[in-house]
């Protein structure tokens, strides 16, 4: 894969208001920690701990982190969780894993017939999501969750 040939399917970049990033081990424990750290960070950003959007964000983080550990794992490498609070209360979740050559299914899960439930959950809870290359060899799966009910 050459970086020149890759289409980047991310929305126009928006300057985040606040950001958090953490490198984690590509283990079940690392995936669990991703979810716990995400909730703590959202609470630090004054999202209510038991709020519907906080729970939605936690579920999205959990599914993307689980996928990074199961499908995006490479020996000796970890994965990175990123959270960015955007204007208008949107939250962008990013999970970067080292298997850049392994894309996600080309179709959205609702079109995909048999498959897992992780991306179906992400698709249901996120306003938008996708994958983009993270040069030179990794990829970032991202999802956006709104902070308040539309
Ligand atoms: N980070 C990733 N890297 C590479 N492939 C991925 C990644 N995430 C998902 N996939 C691919 O997309 C498929 C669907 O993912 P999804 O999370 O919906 O299901 P699953 O992980 O197989 O099962 P479940 O999430 O229900 O345990 C996976 O089986 C895998 O082939
Ligand atoms: Mg999964």
CSV table of C-alpha atoms and ligand atoms in Angstrom, one decimal:
chain,number,residue,atom,x,y,z
A,1,UNK,CA,0.0,0.0,0.0
A,2,UNK,CA,1.4,3.4,-0.9
A,3,UNK,CA,0.2,6.3,1.0
A,4,UNK,CA,-0.3,8.3,-2.2
A,5,UNK,CA,-2.9,5.9,-3.5
A,6,UNK,CA,-5.1,5.9,-0.4
A,7,UNK,CA,-8.3,7.9,-0.2
A,8,UNK,CA,-8.9,9.4,3.2
A,9,UNK,CA,-12.5,9.1,4.2
A,10,UNK,CA,-12.5,11.3,7.2
A,11,UNK,CA,-14.7,14.5,7.6
A,12,UNK,CA,-13.0,17.9,7.2
A,13,UNK,CA,-10.6,18.3,10.1
A,14,UNK,CA,-12.1,20.3,12.9
A,15,UNK,CA,-9.9,21.7,15.7
A,16,UNK,CA,-10.6,19.8,18.9
A,17,UNK,CA,-11.4,21.7,22.0
A,18,UNK,CA,-9.7,19.0,24.2
A,19,UNK,CA,-7.8,15.9,23.5
A,20,UNK,CA,-6.7,12.7,25.2
A,21,UNK,CA,-4.5,9.9,23.9
A,22,UNK,CA,-3.1,6.8,25.4
A,23,UNK,CA,-1.0,3.9,24.1
A,24,UNK,CA,-2.3,0.5,25.4
A,25,UNK,CA,-1.3,-3.1,25.1
A,26,UNK,CA,-3.0,-5.3,22.5
A,27,UNK,CA,-4.6,-7.5,25.1
A,28,UNK,CA,-8.0,-8.1,26.5
A,29,UNK,CA,-6.8,-6.1,29.5
A,30,UNK,CA,-5.7,-3.3,27.3
A,31,UNK,CA,-9.1,-3.2,25.6
A,32,UNK,CA,-10.9,-3.1,28.9
A,33,UNK,CA,-8.6,-0.3,30.1
A,34,UNK,CA,-9.4,1.7,27.0
A,35,UNK,CA,-13.1,1.7,28.0
A,36,UNK,CA,-12.4,2.6,31.6
A,37,UNK,CA,-10.0,5.4,30.7
A,38,UNK,CA,-12.4,6.8,28.1
A,39,UNK,CA,-15.2,7.0,30.8
A,40,UNK,CA,-12.8,8.7,33.3
A,41,UNK,CA,-11.7,11.2,30.7
A,42,UNK,CA,-15.3,12.0,29.7
A,43,UNK,CA,-16.2,12.5,33.4
A,44,UNK,CA,-13.2,14.8,33.7
A,45,UNK,CA,-14.7,16.7,30.7
A,46,UNK,CA,-17.9,16.9,32.7
A,47,UNK,CA,-20.0,14.3,30.9
A,48,UNK,CA,-22.3,12.7,33.4
A,49,UNK,CA,-20.9,9.2,34.3
A,50,UNK,CA,-24.3,7.5,33.9
A,51,UNK,CA,-25.4,9.6,30.9
A,52,UNK,CA,-26.7,8.0,27.8
A,53,UNK,CA,-24.0,9.6,25.6
A,54,UNK,CA,-21.3,8.6,28.0
A,55,UNK,CA,-22.5,5.0,27.8
A,56,UNK,CA,-22.7,5.1,24.0
A,57,UNK,CA,-19.2,6.5,23.8
A,58,UNK,CA,-17.9,3.8,26.2
A,59,UNK,CA,-19.6,1.0,24.1
A,60,UNK,CA,-18.0,2.4,20.9
A,61,UNK,CA,-14.6,2.6,22.5
A,62,UNK,CA,-15.0,-1.0,23.8
A,63,UNK,CA,-16.0,-2.4,20.4
A,64,UNK,CA,-13.2,-0.5,18.5
A,65,UNK,CA,-10.6,-1.5,21.1
A,66,UNK,CA,-11.7,-5.1,21.0
A,67,UNK,CA,-11.4,-5.1,17.2
A,68,UNK,CA,-7.9,-3.5,17.5
A,69,UNK,CA,-6.9,-6.3,19.8
A,70,UNK,CA,-8.5,-9.2,17.9
A,71,UNK,CA,-8.2,-8.2,14.3
A,72,UNK,CA,-5.6,-5.4,14.3
A,73,UNK,CA,-3.1,-7.0,16.5
A,74,UNK,CA,0.6,-7.3,15.7
A,75,UNK,CA,3.1,-9.0,18.0
A,76,UNK,CA,5.1,-6.4,20.0
A,77,UNK,CA,2.9,-3.5,19.0
A,78,UNK,CA,0.1,-1.9,21.0
A,79,UNK,CA,-2.9,0.2,19.9
A,80,UNK,CA,-3.7,3.8,20.6
A,81,UNK,CA,-6.9,5.3,21.9
A,82,UNK,CA,-7.6,8.9,21.1
A,83,UNK,CA,-10.5,11.1,22.2
A,84,UNK,CA,-11.1,14.6,20.9
A,85,UNK,CA,-13.8,16.8,22.1
A,86,UNK,CA,-15.0,18.9,19.2
A,87,UNK,CA,-17.0,22.1,19.0
A,88,UNK,CA,-20.8,21.6,19.5
A,89,UNK,CA,-20.2,18.9,22.0
A,90,UNK,CA,-19.2,16.2,19.5
A,91,UNK,CA,-16.8,13.5,20.6
A,92,UNK,CA,-14.4,11.9,18.1
A,93,UNK,CA,-13.1,8.5,19.2
A,94,UNK,CA,-10.0,7.1,17.3
A,95,UNK,CA,-8.5,3.7,17.7
A,96,UNK,CA,-5.2,3.2,15.8
A,97,UNK,CA,-3.9,-0.3,15.3
A,98,UNK,CA,-0.7,-1.5,13.5
A,99,UNK,CA,-2.5,-3.7,10.8
A,100,UNK,CA,-2.7,-1.0,8.2
A,101,UNK,CA,-3.0,-3.5,5.4
A,102,UNK,CA,-6.1,-5.1,6.9
A,103,UNK,CA,-9.0,-2.8,6.0
A,104,UNK,CA,-12.5,-3.1,7.5
A,105,UNK,CA,-15.3,-4.7,5.5
A,106,UNK,CA,-16.0,-2.5,2.4
A,107,UNK,CA,-19.7,-2.5,3.1
A,108,UNK,CA,-21.5,-1.2,6.2
A,109,UNK,CA,-22.6,-3.9,8.5
A,110,UNK,CA,-26.3,-3.7,7.7
A,111,UNK,CA,-25.4,-4.8,4.1
A,112,UNK,CA,-23.0,-7.5,5.2
A,113,UNK,CA,-25.1,-10.5,6.0
A,114,UNK,CA,-23.4,-12.8,8.5
A,115,UNK,CA,-20.7,-11.1,10.6
A,116,UNK,CA,-19.9,-9.8,14.0
A,117,UNK,CA,-21.9,-7.4,16.1
A,118,UNK,CA,-19.2,-4.9,17.0
A,119,UNK,CA,-19.4,-2.7,14.0
A,120,UNK,CA,-23.2,-2.9,14.0
A,121,UNK,CA,-23.2,-1.4,17.5
A,122,UNK,CA,-20.7,1.3,16.4
A,123,UNK,CA,-22.9,2.1,13.3
A,124,UNK,CA,-26.0,2.4,15.5
A,125,UNK,CA,-24.4,4.6,18.2
A,126,UNK,CA,-22.1,6.8,16.1
A,127,UNK,CA,-23.3,9.7,14.0
A,128,UNK,CA,-20.5,8.7,11.6
A,129,UNK,CA,-17.5,6.4,11.5
A,130,UNK,CA,-14.9,5.1,9.2
A,131,UNK,CA,-11.3,4.1,8.7
A,132,UNK,CA,-8.3,6.0,7.4
A,133,UNK,CA,-4.6,5.1,6.9
A,134,UNK,CA,-2.2,6.1,9.6
A,135,UNK,CA,1.1,6.1,7.7
A,136,UNK,CA,3.4,4.4,7.4
A,137,UNK,CA,1.8,1.1,8.2
A,138,UNK,CA,-1.1,1.5,10.6
A,139,UNK,CA,-4.8,2.5,10.4
A,140,UNK,CA,-7.2,4.5,12.5
A,141,UNK,CA,-10.8,3.5,12.9
A,142,UNK,CA,-12.8,6.6,14.0
A,143,UNK,CA,-16.3,7.2,15.2
A,144,UNK,CA,-18.1,10.4,16.2
A,145,UNK,CA,-20.7,10.5,19.0
A,146,UNK,CA,-22.7,13.6,19.8
A,147,UNK,CA,-22.6,14.9,23.3
A,148,UNK,CA,-26.2,15.7,23.6
A,149,UNK,CA,-29.3,14.2,22.1
A,150,UNK,CA,-30.0,15.9,18.8
B,1,LIG,N1,-9.4,-3.1,13.6
B,1,LIG,C1,-9.6,-4.0,12.6
B,1,LIG,N2,-8.7,-4.5,11.8
B,1,LIG,C2,-8.9,-5.4,10.8
B,1,LIG,N3,-10.1,-5.9,10.6
B,1,LIG,C3,-11.2,-5.5,11.3
B,1,LIG,C4,-11.0,-4.5,12.4
B,1,LIG,N4,-12.2,-4.3,13.0
B,1,LIG,C5,-13.0,-5.1,12.4
B,1,LIG,N5,-12.5,-5.8,11.4
B,1,LIG,C6,-13.1,-6.8,10.5
B,1,LIG,O1,-14.5,-6.5,10.4
B,1,LIG,C7,-15.2,-7.6,10.8
B,1,LIG,C8,-16.4,-7.2,11.6
B,1,LIG,O2,-16.1,-6.6,12.8
B,1,LIG,P1,-17.1,-6.7,14.0
B,1,LIG,O3,-16.5,-6.0,15.2
B,1,LIG,O4,-18.4,-6.2,13.6
B,1,LIG,O5,-17.2,-8.2,14.3
B,1,LIG,P2,-16.3,-9.2,15.0
B,1,LIG,O6,-15.1,-8.5,15.7
B,1,LIG,O7,-15.9,-10.3,14.0
B,1,LIG,O8,-17.2,-9.9,16.1
B,1,LIG,P3,-17.7,-9.3,17.5
B,1,LIG,O9,-17.4,-7.8,17.5
B,1,LIG,O10,-19.2,-9.5,17.5
B,1,LIG,O11,-17.0,-10.0,18.6
B,1,LIG,C9,-14.3,-8.4,11.7
B,1,LIG,O12,-14.6,-9.8,11.7
B,1,LIG,C10,-13.0,-8.2,10.9
B,1,LIG,O13,-12.8,-9.0,9.8
B,2,LIG,MG1,-15.6,-6.9,17.0
